[in-house]
PDB file of C-alpha atoms in Angstrom:
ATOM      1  CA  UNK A  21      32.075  28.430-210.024  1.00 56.00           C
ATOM      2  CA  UNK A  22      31.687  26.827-206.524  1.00 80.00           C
ATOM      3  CA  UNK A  23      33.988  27.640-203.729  1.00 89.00           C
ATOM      4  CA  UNK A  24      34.657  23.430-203.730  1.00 91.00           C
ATOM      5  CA  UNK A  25      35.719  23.524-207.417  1.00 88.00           C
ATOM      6  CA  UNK A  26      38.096  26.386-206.794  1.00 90.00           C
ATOM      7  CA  UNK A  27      39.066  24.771-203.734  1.00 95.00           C
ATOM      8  CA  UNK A  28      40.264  21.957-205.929  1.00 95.00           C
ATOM      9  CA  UNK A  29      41.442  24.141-208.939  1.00 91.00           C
ATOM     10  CA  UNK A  30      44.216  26.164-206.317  1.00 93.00           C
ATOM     11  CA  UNK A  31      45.252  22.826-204.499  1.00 96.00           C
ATOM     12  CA  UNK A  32      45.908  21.248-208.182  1.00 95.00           C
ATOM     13  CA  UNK A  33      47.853  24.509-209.647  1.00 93.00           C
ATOM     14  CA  UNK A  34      49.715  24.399-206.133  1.00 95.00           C
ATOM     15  CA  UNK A  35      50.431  20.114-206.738  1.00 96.00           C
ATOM     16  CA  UNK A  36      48.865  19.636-203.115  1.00 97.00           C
ATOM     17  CA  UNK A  37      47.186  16.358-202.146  1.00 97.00           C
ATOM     18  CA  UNK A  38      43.642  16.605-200.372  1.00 98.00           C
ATOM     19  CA  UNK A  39      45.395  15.204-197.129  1.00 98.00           C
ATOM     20  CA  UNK A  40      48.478  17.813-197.753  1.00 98.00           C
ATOM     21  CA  UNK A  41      45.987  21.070-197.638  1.00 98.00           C
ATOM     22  CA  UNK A  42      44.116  19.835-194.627  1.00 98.00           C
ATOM     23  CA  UNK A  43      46.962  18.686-192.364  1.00 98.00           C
ATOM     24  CA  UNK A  44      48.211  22.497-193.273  1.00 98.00           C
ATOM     25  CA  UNK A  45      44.898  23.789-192.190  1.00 97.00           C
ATOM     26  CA  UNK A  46      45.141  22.092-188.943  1.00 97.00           C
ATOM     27  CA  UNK A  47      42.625  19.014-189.578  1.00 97.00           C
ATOM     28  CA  UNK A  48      43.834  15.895-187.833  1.00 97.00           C
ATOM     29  CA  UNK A  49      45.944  13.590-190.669  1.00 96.00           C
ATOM     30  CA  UNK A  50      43.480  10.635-190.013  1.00 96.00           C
ATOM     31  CA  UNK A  51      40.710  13.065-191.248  1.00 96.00           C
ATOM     32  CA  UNK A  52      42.254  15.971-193.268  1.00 97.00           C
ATOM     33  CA  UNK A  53      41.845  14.552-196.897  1.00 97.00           C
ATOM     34  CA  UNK A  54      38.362  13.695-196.138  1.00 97.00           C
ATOM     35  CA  UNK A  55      37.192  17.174-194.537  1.00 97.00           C
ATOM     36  CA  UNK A  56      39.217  18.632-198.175  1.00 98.00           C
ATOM     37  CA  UNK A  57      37.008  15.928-200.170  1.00 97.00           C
ATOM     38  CA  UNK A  58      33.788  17.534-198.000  1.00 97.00           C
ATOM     39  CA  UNK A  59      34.653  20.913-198.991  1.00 96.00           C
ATOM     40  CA  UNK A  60      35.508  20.549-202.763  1.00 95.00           C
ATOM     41  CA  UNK A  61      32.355  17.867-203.690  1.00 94.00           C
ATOM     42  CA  UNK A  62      30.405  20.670-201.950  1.00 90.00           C
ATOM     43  CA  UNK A  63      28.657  18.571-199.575  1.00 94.00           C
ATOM     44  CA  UNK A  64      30.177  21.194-196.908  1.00 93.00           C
ATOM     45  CA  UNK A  65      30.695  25.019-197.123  1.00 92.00           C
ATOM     46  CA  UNK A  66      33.319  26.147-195.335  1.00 94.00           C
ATOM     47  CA  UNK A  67      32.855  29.266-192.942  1.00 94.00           C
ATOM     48  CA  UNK A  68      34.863  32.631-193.510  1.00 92.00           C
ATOM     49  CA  UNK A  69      37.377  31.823-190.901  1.00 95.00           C
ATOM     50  CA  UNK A  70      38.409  28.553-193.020  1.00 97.00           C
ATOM     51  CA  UNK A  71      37.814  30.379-196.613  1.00 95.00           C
ATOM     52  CA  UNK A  72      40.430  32.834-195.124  1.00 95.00           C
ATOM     53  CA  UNK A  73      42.438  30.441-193.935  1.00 97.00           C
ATOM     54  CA  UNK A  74      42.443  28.424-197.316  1.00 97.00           C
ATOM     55  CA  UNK A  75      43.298  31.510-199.322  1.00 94.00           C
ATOM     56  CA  UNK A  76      46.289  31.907-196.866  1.00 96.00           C
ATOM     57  CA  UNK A  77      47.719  28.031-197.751  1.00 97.00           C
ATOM     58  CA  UNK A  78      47.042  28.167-201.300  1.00 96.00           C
ATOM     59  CA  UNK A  79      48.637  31.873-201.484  1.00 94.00           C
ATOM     60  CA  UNK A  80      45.561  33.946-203.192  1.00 92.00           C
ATOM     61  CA  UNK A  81      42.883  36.022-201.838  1.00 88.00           C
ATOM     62  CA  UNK A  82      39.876  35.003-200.218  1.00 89.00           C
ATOM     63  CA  UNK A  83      37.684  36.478-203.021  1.00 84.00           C
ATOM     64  CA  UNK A  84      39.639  34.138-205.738  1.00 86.00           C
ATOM     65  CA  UNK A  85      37.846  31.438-203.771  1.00 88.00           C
ATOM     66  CA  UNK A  86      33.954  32.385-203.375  1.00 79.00           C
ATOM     67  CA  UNK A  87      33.329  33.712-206.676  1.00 72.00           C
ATOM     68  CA  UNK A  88      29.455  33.154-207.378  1.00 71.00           C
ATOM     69  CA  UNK A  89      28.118  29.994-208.290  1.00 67.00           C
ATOM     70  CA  UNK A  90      28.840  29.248-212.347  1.00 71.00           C
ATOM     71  CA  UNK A  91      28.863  25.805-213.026  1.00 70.00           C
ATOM     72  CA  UNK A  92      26.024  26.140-215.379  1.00 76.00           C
ATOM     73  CA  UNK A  93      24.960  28.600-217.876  1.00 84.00           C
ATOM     74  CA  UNK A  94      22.251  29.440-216.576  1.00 83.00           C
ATOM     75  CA  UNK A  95      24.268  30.443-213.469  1.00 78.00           C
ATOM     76  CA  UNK A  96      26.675  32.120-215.580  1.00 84.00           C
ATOM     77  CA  UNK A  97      23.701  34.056-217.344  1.00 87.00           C
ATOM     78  CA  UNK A  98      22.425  34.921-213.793  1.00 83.00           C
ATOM     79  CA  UNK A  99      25.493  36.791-212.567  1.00 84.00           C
ATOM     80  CA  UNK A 100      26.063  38.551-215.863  1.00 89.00           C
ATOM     81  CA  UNK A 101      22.038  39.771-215.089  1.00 88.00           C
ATOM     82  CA  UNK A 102      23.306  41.221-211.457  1.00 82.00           C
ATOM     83  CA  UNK A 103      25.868  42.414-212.922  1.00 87.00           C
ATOM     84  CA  UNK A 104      23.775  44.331-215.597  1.00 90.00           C
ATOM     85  CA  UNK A 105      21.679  45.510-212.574  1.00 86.00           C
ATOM     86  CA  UNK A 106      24.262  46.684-210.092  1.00 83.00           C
ATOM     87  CA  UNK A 107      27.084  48.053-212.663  1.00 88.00           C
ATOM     88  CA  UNK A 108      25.462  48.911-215.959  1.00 90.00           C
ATOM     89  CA  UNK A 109      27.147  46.013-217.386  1.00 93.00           C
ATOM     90  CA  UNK A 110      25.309  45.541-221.074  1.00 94.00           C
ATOM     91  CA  UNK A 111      25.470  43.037-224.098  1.00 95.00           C
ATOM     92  CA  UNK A 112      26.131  44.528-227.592  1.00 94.00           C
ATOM     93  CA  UNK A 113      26.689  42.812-230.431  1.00 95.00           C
ATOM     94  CA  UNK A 114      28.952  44.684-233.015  1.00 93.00           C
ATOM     95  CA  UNK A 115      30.742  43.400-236.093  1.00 95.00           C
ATOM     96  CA  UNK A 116      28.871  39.896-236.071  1.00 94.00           C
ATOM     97  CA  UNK A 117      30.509  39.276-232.721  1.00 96.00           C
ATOM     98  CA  UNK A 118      28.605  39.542-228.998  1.00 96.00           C
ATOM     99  CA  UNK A 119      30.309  42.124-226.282  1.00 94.00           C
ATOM    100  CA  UNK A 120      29.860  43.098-222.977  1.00 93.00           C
ATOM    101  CA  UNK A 121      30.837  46.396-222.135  1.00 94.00           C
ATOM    102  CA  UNK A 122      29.546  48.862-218.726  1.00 94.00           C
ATOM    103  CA  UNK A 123      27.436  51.787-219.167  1.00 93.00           C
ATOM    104  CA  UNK A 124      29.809  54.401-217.059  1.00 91.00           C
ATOM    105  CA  UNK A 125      26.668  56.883-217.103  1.00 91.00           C
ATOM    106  CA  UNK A 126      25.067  53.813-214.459  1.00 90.00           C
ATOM    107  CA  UNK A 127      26.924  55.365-211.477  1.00 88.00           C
ATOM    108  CA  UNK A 128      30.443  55.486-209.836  1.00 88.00           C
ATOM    109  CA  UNK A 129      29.998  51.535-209.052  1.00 86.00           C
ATOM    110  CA  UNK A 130      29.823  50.969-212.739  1.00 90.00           C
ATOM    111  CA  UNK A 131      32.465  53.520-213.640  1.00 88.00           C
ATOM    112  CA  UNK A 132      34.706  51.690-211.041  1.00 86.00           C
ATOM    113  CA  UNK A 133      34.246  48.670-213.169  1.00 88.00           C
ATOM    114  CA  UNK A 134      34.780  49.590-215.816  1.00 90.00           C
ATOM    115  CA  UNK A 135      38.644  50.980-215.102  1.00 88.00           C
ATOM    116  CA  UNK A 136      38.894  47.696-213.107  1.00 89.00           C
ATOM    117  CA  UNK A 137      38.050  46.015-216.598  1.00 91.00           C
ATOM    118  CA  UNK A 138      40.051  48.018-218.483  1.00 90.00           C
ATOM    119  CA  UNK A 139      43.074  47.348-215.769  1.00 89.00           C
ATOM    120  CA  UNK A 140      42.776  43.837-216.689  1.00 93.00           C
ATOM    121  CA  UNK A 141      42.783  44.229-219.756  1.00 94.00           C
ATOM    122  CA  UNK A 142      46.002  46.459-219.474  1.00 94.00           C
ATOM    123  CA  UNK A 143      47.791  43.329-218.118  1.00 95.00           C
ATOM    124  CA  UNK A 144      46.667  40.918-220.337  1.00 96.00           C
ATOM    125  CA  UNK A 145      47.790  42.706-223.167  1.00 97.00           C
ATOM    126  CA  UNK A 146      50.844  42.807-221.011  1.00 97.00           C
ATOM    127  CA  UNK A 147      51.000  39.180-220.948  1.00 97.00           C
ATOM    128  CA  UNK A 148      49.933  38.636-224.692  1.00 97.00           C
ATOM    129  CA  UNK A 149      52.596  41.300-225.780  1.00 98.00           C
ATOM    130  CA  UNK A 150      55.593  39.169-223.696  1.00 97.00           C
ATOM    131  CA  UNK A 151      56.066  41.722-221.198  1.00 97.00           C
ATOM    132  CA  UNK A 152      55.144  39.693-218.067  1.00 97.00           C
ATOM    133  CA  UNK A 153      55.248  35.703-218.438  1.00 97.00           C
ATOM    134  CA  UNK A 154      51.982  33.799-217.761  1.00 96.00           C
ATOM    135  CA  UNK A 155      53.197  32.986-214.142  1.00 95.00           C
ATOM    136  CA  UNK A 156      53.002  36.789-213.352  1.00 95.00           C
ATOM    137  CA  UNK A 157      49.520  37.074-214.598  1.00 95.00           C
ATOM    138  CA  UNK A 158      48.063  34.619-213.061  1.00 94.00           C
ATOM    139  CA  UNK A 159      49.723  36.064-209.526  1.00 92.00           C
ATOM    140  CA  UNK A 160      48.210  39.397-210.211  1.00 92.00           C
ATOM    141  CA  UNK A 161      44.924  37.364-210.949  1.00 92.00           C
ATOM    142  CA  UNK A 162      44.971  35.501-207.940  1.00 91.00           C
ATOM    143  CA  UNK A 163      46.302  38.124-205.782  1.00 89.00           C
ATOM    144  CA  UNK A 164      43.821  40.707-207.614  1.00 87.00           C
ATOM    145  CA  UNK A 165      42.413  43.235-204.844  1.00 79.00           C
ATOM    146  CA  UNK A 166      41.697  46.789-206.245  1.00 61.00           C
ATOM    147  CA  UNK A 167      43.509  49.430-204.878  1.00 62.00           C
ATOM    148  CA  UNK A 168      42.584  53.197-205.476  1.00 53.00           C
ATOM    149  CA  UNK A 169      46.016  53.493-207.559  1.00 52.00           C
ATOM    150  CA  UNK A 170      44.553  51.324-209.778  1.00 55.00           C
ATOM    151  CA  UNK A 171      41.287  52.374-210.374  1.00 53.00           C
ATOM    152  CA  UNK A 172      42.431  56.049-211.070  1.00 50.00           C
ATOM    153  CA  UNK A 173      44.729  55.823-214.296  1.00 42.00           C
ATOM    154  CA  UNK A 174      41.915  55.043-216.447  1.00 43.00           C
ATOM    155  CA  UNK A 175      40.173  58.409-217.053  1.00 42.00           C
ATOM    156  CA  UNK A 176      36.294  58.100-217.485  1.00 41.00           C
ATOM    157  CA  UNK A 177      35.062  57.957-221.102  1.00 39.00           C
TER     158      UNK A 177
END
């Protein structure tokens, strides 16, 4: 998904106006919900210094906002192929049904992943089981930055 789409998905969840985001960013009222309308149509990219500045207003990290581009298929299908080259990440199809799973034997990149994955899936099941309400998965979603902690409880398979 574009930066401007996720831009626009954080300022809705937060109930901000266009106008409301910029003027906290420090664009001039007269132009802040048009330099907002720039970013999120795409027809600008905004440099680090703003994308970390964003991520501060709308209260996530800056990696919640430049995930790679997946508007399309075809750009979903694309990152799931760099994925496959850079983690081990493979499709299997088992029971009828497609998966995805990561090869751990690919390296310590793709064994990282794949307790990373299996972290998420920890707090899903979390949220699914009532534990945590939706609200606190979402926070750890869009406040998501792996630390070592994490990574470690999951022994390799």
């Amino acid at each position: 998904m574009a930066i401007g789409k996720r831009i626009q998905f954080f300022r809705s969840l937060r109930m901000m106006t266009q106008k409301q985001l910029g003027i906290l960013l420090g664009f001039p009222e007269k132009s802040a919900d048009i330099r907002i309308a720039q970013y999120e149509s795409g027809s600008r990219r905004p440099k680090s210094d703003l994308t970390i500045a964003l991520a501060r207003v709308l209260d996530v990290e800056p990696n919640a906002l430049s995930v790679p581009d997946m508007d399309s298929c075809v750009g979903l299908m694309h990152t799931f192929f760099a994925l496959e080259d850079c983690y081990g990440l493979r499709v299997r199809r088992c029971s009828g049904k497609v998966h995805l799973e990561v090869d751990i034997s690919q390296g310590e990149d793709a064994a990282t992943l794949s307790r990373a994955l299996a972290n998420w899936w920890e707090k899903f099941s979390e949220m699914a089981a009532g534990r945590i309400t939706r609200e606190e998965y979402d926070y750890w979603r869009y406040h998501y930055e792996a630390k070592e902690n994490d990574l470690k409880i999951w022994n390799k398979e």
